[in-house]
PDB file of C-alpha atoms in Angstrom:
ATOM      1  CA  UNK A   1       7.536  -6.846   5.738  1.00  0.00           C
ATOM      2  CA  UNK A   2      10.086  -5.087   7.899  1.00  0.00           C
ATOM      3  CA  UNK A   3      10.080  -1.430   8.930  1.00  0.00           C
ATOM      4  CA  UNK A   4      13.208  -0.856   6.840  1.00  0.00           C
ATOM      5  CA  UNK A   5      11.514  -2.286   3.760  1.00  0.00           C
ATOM      6  CA  UNK A   6       8.339  -0.258   4.367  1.00  0.00           C
ATOM      7  CA  UNK A   7      10.337   2.976   4.624  1.00  0.00           C
ATOM      8  CA  UNK A   8      11.665   2.505   1.089  1.00  0.00           C
ATOM      9  CA  UNK A   9       8.345   1.737  -0.591  1.00  0.00           C
ATOM     10  CA  UNK A  10       5.916   4.118  -2.207  1.00  0.00           C
ATOM     11  CA  UNK A  11       2.452   4.744  -0.839  1.00  0.00           C
ATOM     12  CA  UNK A  12       0.716   2.711  -3.566  1.00  0.00           C
ATOM     13  CA  UNK A  13       2.782  -0.370  -2.772  1.00  0.00           C
ATOM     14  CA  UNK A  14       2.308   0.048   0.986  1.00  0.00           C
ATOM     15  CA  UNK A  15      -1.447   0.493   0.573  1.00  0.00           C
ATOM     16  CA  UNK A  16      -1.684  -2.558  -1.697  1.00  0.00           C
ATOM     17  CA  UNK A  17       0.146  -4.645   0.915  1.00  0.00           C
ATOM     18  CA  UNK A  18      -2.173  -3.455   3.680  1.00  0.00           C
ATOM     19  CA  UNK A  19      -5.268  -4.021   1.535  1.00  0.00           C
ATOM     20  CA  UNK A  20      -4.145  -7.540   0.654  1.00  0.00           C
ATOM     21  CA  UNK A  21      -2.829  -8.802   3.969  1.00  0.00           C
ATOM     22  CA  UNK A  22      -3.910  -6.794   7.005  1.00  0.00           C
ATOM     23  CA  UNK A  23      -4.970  -8.816  10.023  1.00  0.00           C
ATOM     24  CA  UNK A  24      -7.772  -6.297  10.601  1.00  0.00           C
ATOM     25  CA  UNK A  25      -9.223  -6.788   7.126  1.00  0.00           C
ATOM     26  CA  UNK A  26     -12.958  -7.233   7.421  1.00  0.00           C
ATOM     27  CA  UNK A  27     -13.045  -6.100  11.044  1.00  0.00           C
ATOM     28  CA  UNK A  28     -14.886  -3.074  12.345  1.00  0.00           C
ATOM     29  CA  UNK A  29     -12.488  -0.143  12.512  1.00  0.00           C
ATOM     30  CA  UNK A  30     -14.191   0.914  15.755  1.00  0.00           C
ATOM     31  CA  UNK A  31     -11.705  -1.350  17.550  1.00  0.00           C
ATOM     32  CA  UNK A  32      -8.872   0.966  16.476  1.00  0.00           C
ATOM     33  CA  UNK A  33     -10.460   4.362  17.122  1.00  0.00           C
ATOM     34  CA  UNK A  34     -11.599   5.772  20.431  1.00  0.00           C
ATOM     35  CA  UNK A  35     -15.115   7.100  20.555  1.00  0.00           C
ATOM     36  CA  UNK A  36     -16.757   9.148  23.286  1.00  0.00           C
ATOM     37  CA  UNK A  37     -15.600   6.912  26.099  1.00  0.00           C
ATOM     38  CA  UNK A  38     -13.568   7.061  29.275  1.00  0.00           C
ATOM     39  CA  UNK A  39      -9.969   5.902  29.594  1.00  0.00           C
ATOM     40  CA  UNK A  40     -11.239   2.830  31.456  1.00  0.00           C
ATOM     41  CA  UNK A  41     -13.596   1.924  28.598  1.00  0.00           C
ATOM     42  CA  UNK A  42     -10.984   2.573  25.892  1.00  0.00           C
ATOM     43  CA  UNK A  43      -8.113   0.666  27.541  1.00  0.00           C
ATOM     44  CA  UNK A  44      -9.338  -2.905  26.810  1.00  0.00           C
ATOM     45  CA  UNK A  45     -10.185  -2.043  23.190  1.00  0.00           C
ATOM     46  CA  UNK A  46      -6.793  -0.396  22.755  1.00  0.00           C
ATOM     47  CA  UNK A  47      -5.131  -3.536  24.161  1.00  0.00           C
ATOM     48  CA  UNK A  48      -7.152  -5.705  21.756  1.00  0.00           C
ATOM     49  CA  UNK A  49      -6.166  -3.465  18.835  1.00  0.00           C
ATOM     50  CA  UNK A  50      -2.487  -3.616  19.819  1.00  0.00           C
ATOM     51  CA  UNK A  51      -2.672  -7.443  19.970  1.00  0.00           C
ATOM     52  CA  UNK A  52      -4.223  -7.591  16.507  1.00  0.00           C
ATOM     53  CA  UNK A  53      -1.501  -5.305  15.141  1.00  0.00           C
ATOM     54  CA  UNK A  54       1.262  -7.291  16.860  1.00  0.00           C
ATOM     55  CA  UNK A  55       0.368 -10.377  14.816  1.00  0.00           C
ATOM     56  CA  UNK A  56      -0.210  -8.550  11.533  1.00  0.00           C
ATOM     57  CA  UNK A  57       2.114  -9.454   8.649  1.00  0.00           C
ATOM     58  CA  UNK A  58       1.870  -5.926   7.195  1.00  0.00           C
ATOM     59  CA  UNK A  59       2.091  -3.974  10.456  1.00  0.00           C
ATOM     60  CA  UNK A  60       5.184  -2.097   9.266  1.00  0.00           C
ATOM     61  CA  UNK A  61       3.418  -0.956   6.077  1.00  0.00           C
ATOM     62  CA  UNK A  62       0.405   0.230   8.089  1.00  0.00           C
ATOM     63  CA  UNK A  63       2.674   2.101  10.518  1.00  0.00           C
ATOM     64  CA  UNK A  64       4.535   3.780   7.652  1.00  0.00           C
ATOM     65  CA  UNK A  65       1.253   4.877   6.064  1.00  0.00           C
ATOM     66  CA  UNK A  66       0.036   6.251   9.410  1.00  0.00           C
ATOM     67  CA  UNK A  67       3.252   8.237   9.821  1.00  0.00           C
ATOM     68  CA  UNK A  68       3.067   9.619   6.266  1.00  0.00           C
ATOM     69  CA  UNK A  69      -0.601  10.534   6.842  1.00  0.00           C
ATOM     70  CA  UNK A  70       0.316  12.482  10.001  1.00  0.00           C
ATOM     71  CA  UNK A  71      -1.821  10.289  12.255  1.00  0.00           C
ATOM     72  CA  UNK A  72      -1.545  10.449  16.028  1.00  0.00           C
ATOM     73  CA  UNK A  73      -1.634  13.263  18.531  1.00  0.00           C
ATOM     74  CA  UNK A  74       0.977  13.594  21.287  1.00  0.00           C
ATOM     75  CA  UNK A  75      -1.721  14.650  23.762  1.00  0.00           C
ATOM     76  CA  UNK A  76      -4.566  12.301  22.798  1.00  0.00           C
ATOM     77  CA  UNK A  77      -4.717   8.524  23.062  1.00  0.00           C
ATOM     78  CA  UNK A  78      -7.474   8.060  20.473  1.00  0.00           C
ATOM     79  CA  UNK A  79      -6.071   5.696  17.843  1.00  0.00           C
ATOM     80  CA  UNK A  80      -4.108   2.505  17.293  1.00  0.00           C
ATOM     81  CA  UNK A  81      -2.538   2.079  13.887  1.00  0.00           C
ATOM     82  CA  UNK A  82       0.402  -0.008  12.791  1.00  0.00           C
ATOM     83  CA  UNK A  83       0.821  -1.274  16.336  1.00  0.00           C
ATOM     84  CA  UNK A  84       1.293   2.194  17.822  1.00  0.00           C
ATOM     85  CA  UNK A  85      -0.992   4.434  19.863  1.00  0.00           C
ATOM     86  CA  UNK A  86      -1.616   8.080  18.962  1.00  0.00           C
ATOM     87  CA  UNK A  87       1.134   9.478  21.203  1.00  0.00           C
ATOM     88  CA  UNK A  88       3.578   6.811  19.965  1.00  0.00           C
ATOM     89  CA  UNK A  89       2.771   7.703  16.353  1.00  0.00           C
ATOM     90  CA  UNK A  90       3.343  11.396  17.092  1.00  0.00           C
ATOM     91  CA  UNK A  91       6.714  10.647  18.715  1.00  0.00           C
ATOM     92  CA  UNK A  92       7.794   8.416  15.811  1.00  0.00           C
ATOM     93  CA  UNK A  93       6.670  11.066  13.317  1.00  0.00           C
ATOM     94  CA  UNK A  94       8.786  13.683  15.098  1.00  0.00           C
ATOM     95  CA  UNK A  95      11.787  11.341  15.235  1.00  0.00           C
ATOM     96  CA  UNK A  96      11.560  10.602  11.509  1.00  0.00           C
ATOM     97  CA  UNK A  97      10.377  14.018  10.252  1.00  0.00           C
ATOM     98  CA  UNK A  98      13.078  14.475   7.600  1.00  0.00           C
ATOM     99  CA  UNK A  99      12.741  10.946   6.217  1.00  0.00           C
ATOM    100  CA  UNK A 100       8.938  11.223   6.170  1.00  0.00           C
ATOM    101  CA  UNK A 101       9.080  14.541   4.305  1.00  0.00           C
ATOM    102  CA  UNK A 102      11.192  12.895   1.598  1.00  0.00           C
ATOM    103  CA  UNK A 103       8.836   9.885   1.448  1.00  0.00           C
ATOM    104  CA  UNK A 104       5.733  12.071   1.185  1.00  0.00           C
ATOM    105  CA  UNK A 105       7.406  14.070  -1.585  1.00  0.00           C
ATOM    106  CA  UNK A 106       8.267  10.844  -3.441  1.00  0.00           C
ATOM    107  CA  UNK A 107       4.652   9.698  -3.037  1.00  0.00           C
ATOM    108  CA  UNK A 108       3.610  12.820  -4.958  1.00  0.00           C
ATOM    109  CA  UNK A 109       5.609  11.551  -7.940  1.00  0.00           C
ATOM    110  CA  UNK A 110       2.579  10.664 -10.046  1.00  0.00           C
ATOM    111  CA  UNK A 111       4.612   9.041 -12.806  1.00  0.00           C
ATOM    112  CA  UNK A 112       6.402   6.920 -10.225  1.00  0.00           C
ATOM    113  CA  UNK A 113       3.113   5.925  -8.650  1.00  0.00           C
ATOM    114  CA  UNK A 114       1.687   5.109 -12.071  1.00  0.00           C
ATOM    115  CA  UNK A 115       4.776   3.024 -12.814  1.00  0.00           C
ATOM    116  CA  UNK A 116       4.293   1.089  -9.554  1.00  0.00           C
ATOM    117  CA  UNK A 117       0.663   0.331 -10.448  1.00  0.00           C
ATOM    118  CA  UNK A 118       1.496  -0.733 -14.013  1.00  0.00           C
ATOM    119  CA  UNK A 119       4.319  -3.013 -12.883  1.00  0.00           C
ATOM    120  CA  UNK A 120       2.143  -4.575 -10.186  1.00  0.00           C
ATOM    121  CA  UNK A 121      -0.625  -5.243 -12.712  1.00  0.00           C
ATOM    122  CA  UNK A 122       1.881  -6.790 -15.138  1.00  0.00           C
ATOM    123  CA  UNK A 123       3.227  -9.059 -12.394  1.00  0.00           C
ATOM    124  CA  UNK A 124      -0.272 -10.192 -11.419  1.00  0.00           C
ATOM    125  CA  UNK A 125      -1.145 -11.007 -15.033  1.00  0.00           C
ATOM    126  CA  UNK A 126       2.127 -12.848 -15.615  1.00  0.00           C
ATOM    127  CA  UNK A 127       1.621 -15.023 -12.545  1.00  0.00           C
ATOM    128  CA  UNK A 128      -2.128 -15.627 -12.812  1.00  0.00           C
ATOM    129  CA  UNK A 129      -3.512 -19.002 -13.806  1.00  0.00           C
ATOM    130  CA  UNK A 130      -5.042 -19.381 -17.242  1.00  0.00           C
ATOM    131  CA  UNK A 131      -7.961 -21.369 -15.829  1.00  0.00           C
ATOM    132  CA  UNK A 132     -11.113 -19.288 -16.440  1.00  0.00           C
ATOM    133  CA  UNK A 133     -14.862 -19.788 -16.516  1.00  0.00           C
ATOM    134  CA  UNK A 134     -17.143 -17.290 -18.267  1.00  0.00           C
ATOM    135  CA  UNK A 135     -20.907 -17.577 -18.316  1.00  0.00           C
ATOM    136  CA  UNK A 136     -20.613 -21.026 -16.765  1.00  0.00           C
ATOM    137  CA  UNK A 137     -18.308 -22.352 -19.510  1.00  0.00           C
ATOM    138  CA  UNK A 138     -14.618 -23.147 -19.298  1.00  0.00           C
ATOM    139  CA  UNK A 139     -12.490 -20.802 -21.404  1.00  0.00           C
ATOM    140  CA  UNK A 140      -9.634 -22.563 -23.199  1.00  0.00           C
ATOM    141  CA  UNK A 141      -6.297 -21.687 -21.529  1.00  0.00           C
ATOM    142  CA  UNK A 142      -4.876 -20.639 -24.911  1.00  0.00           C
ATOM    143  CA  UNK A 143      -7.566 -17.938 -25.217  1.00  0.00           C
ATOM    144  CA  UNK A 144      -6.865 -16.654 -21.708  1.00  0.00           C
ATOM    145  CA  UNK A 145      -3.113 -16.730 -22.390  1.00  0.00           C
ATOM    146  CA  UNK A 146      -3.622 -14.697 -25.580  1.00  0.00           C
ATOM    147  CA  UNK A 147      -5.648 -12.119 -23.598  1.00  0.00           C
ATOM    148  CA  UNK A 148      -2.948 -12.002 -20.901  1.00  0.00           C
ATOM    149  CA  UNK A 149      -0.205 -11.557 -23.511  1.00  0.00           C
ATOM    150  CA  UNK A 150      -2.095  -8.750 -25.252  1.00  0.00           C
ATOM    151  CA  UNK A 151      -2.589  -6.909 -21.947  1.00  0.00           C
ATOM    152  CA  UNK A 152       1.042  -7.511 -20.914  1.00  0.00           C
ATOM    153  CA  UNK A 153       2.264  -6.030 -24.238  1.00  0.00           C
ATOM    154  CA  UNK A 154       0.062  -2.982 -23.623  1.00  0.00           C
ATOM    155  CA  UNK A 155       1.389  -2.659 -20.066  1.00  0.00           C
ATOM    156  CA  UNK A 156       4.988  -2.962 -21.326  1.00  0.00           C
ATOM    157  CA  UNK A 157       4.377  -0.056 -23.745  1.00  0.00           C
ATOM    158  CA  UNK A 158       2.801   2.057 -20.976  1.00  0.00           C
ATOM    159  CA  UNK A 159       5.699   1.235 -18.630  1.00  0.00           C
ATOM    160  CA  UNK A 160       8.253   2.248 -21.276  1.00  0.00           C
ATOM    161  CA  UNK A 161       6.382   5.514 -21.991  1.00  0.00           C
ATOM    162  CA  UNK A 162       6.118   6.328 -18.284  1.00  0.00           C
ATOM    163  CA  UNK A 163       9.816   5.634 -17.718  1.00  0.00           C
ATOM    164  CA  UNK A 164      10.726   7.848 -20.678  1.00  0.00           C
ATOM    165  CA  UNK A 165       8.527  10.664 -19.347  1.00  0.00           C
ATOM    166  CA  UNK A 166      10.082  10.403 -15.879  1.00  0.00           C
ATOM    167  CA  UNK A 167      13.598  10.457 -17.314  1.00  0.00           C
ATOM    168  CA  UNK A 168      12.822  13.504 -19.447  1.00  0.00           C
ATOM    169  CA  UNK A 169      11.246  15.271 -16.464  1.00  0.00           C
ATOM    170  CA  UNK A 170      14.351  14.541 -14.379  1.00  0.00           C
ATOM    171  CA  UNK A 171      16.569  16.027 -17.123  1.00  0.00           C
ATOM    172  CA  UNK A 172      18.096  12.771 -18.334  1.00  0.00           C
ATOM    173  CA  UNK A 173      19.020  12.631 -21.971  1.00  0.00           C
ATOM    174  CA  UNK A 174      16.434  10.693 -23.942  1.00  0.00           C
ATOM    175  CA  UNK A 175      17.949   8.178 -26.350  1.00  0.00           C
ATOM    176  CA  UNK A 176      17.036   8.792 -29.961  1.00  0.00           C
TER     177      UNK A 176
END
């Protein structure tokens, strides 16, 4: 994911990408946050954290989330997130203040966030294998497919209702 792509995505999508593909997944977060330690003690851990972030496939999403969350202090080197240190995050946040304000406002769009979640769930169901085992027994693929189709129909209705609600809220004429 590129920085440009991350800037145009909603928080839910960014967070899902980070949750699914972060290089730090399963690691202790202590690597990325400074404790009560000297600059000399923190420096090698900060370097390690920056190396981990440099190779992360979702670094841009993590950075965008950090910026939207207001992470980083210009006067304190106490964090590494999205491949940036605290002062670097603060500088980037200042440089992108207007864009970030718009993104944070869009993230508050609960119908839009709900729509993102519903569409992601529909995609996962539509692309998931029908091979299932329940209670140690193989479930026939036709049964699983029927369950998937029922849930996808429900999701399609919820997506349509959410889109209609968003359009009405935005003042668009609702088709009769």
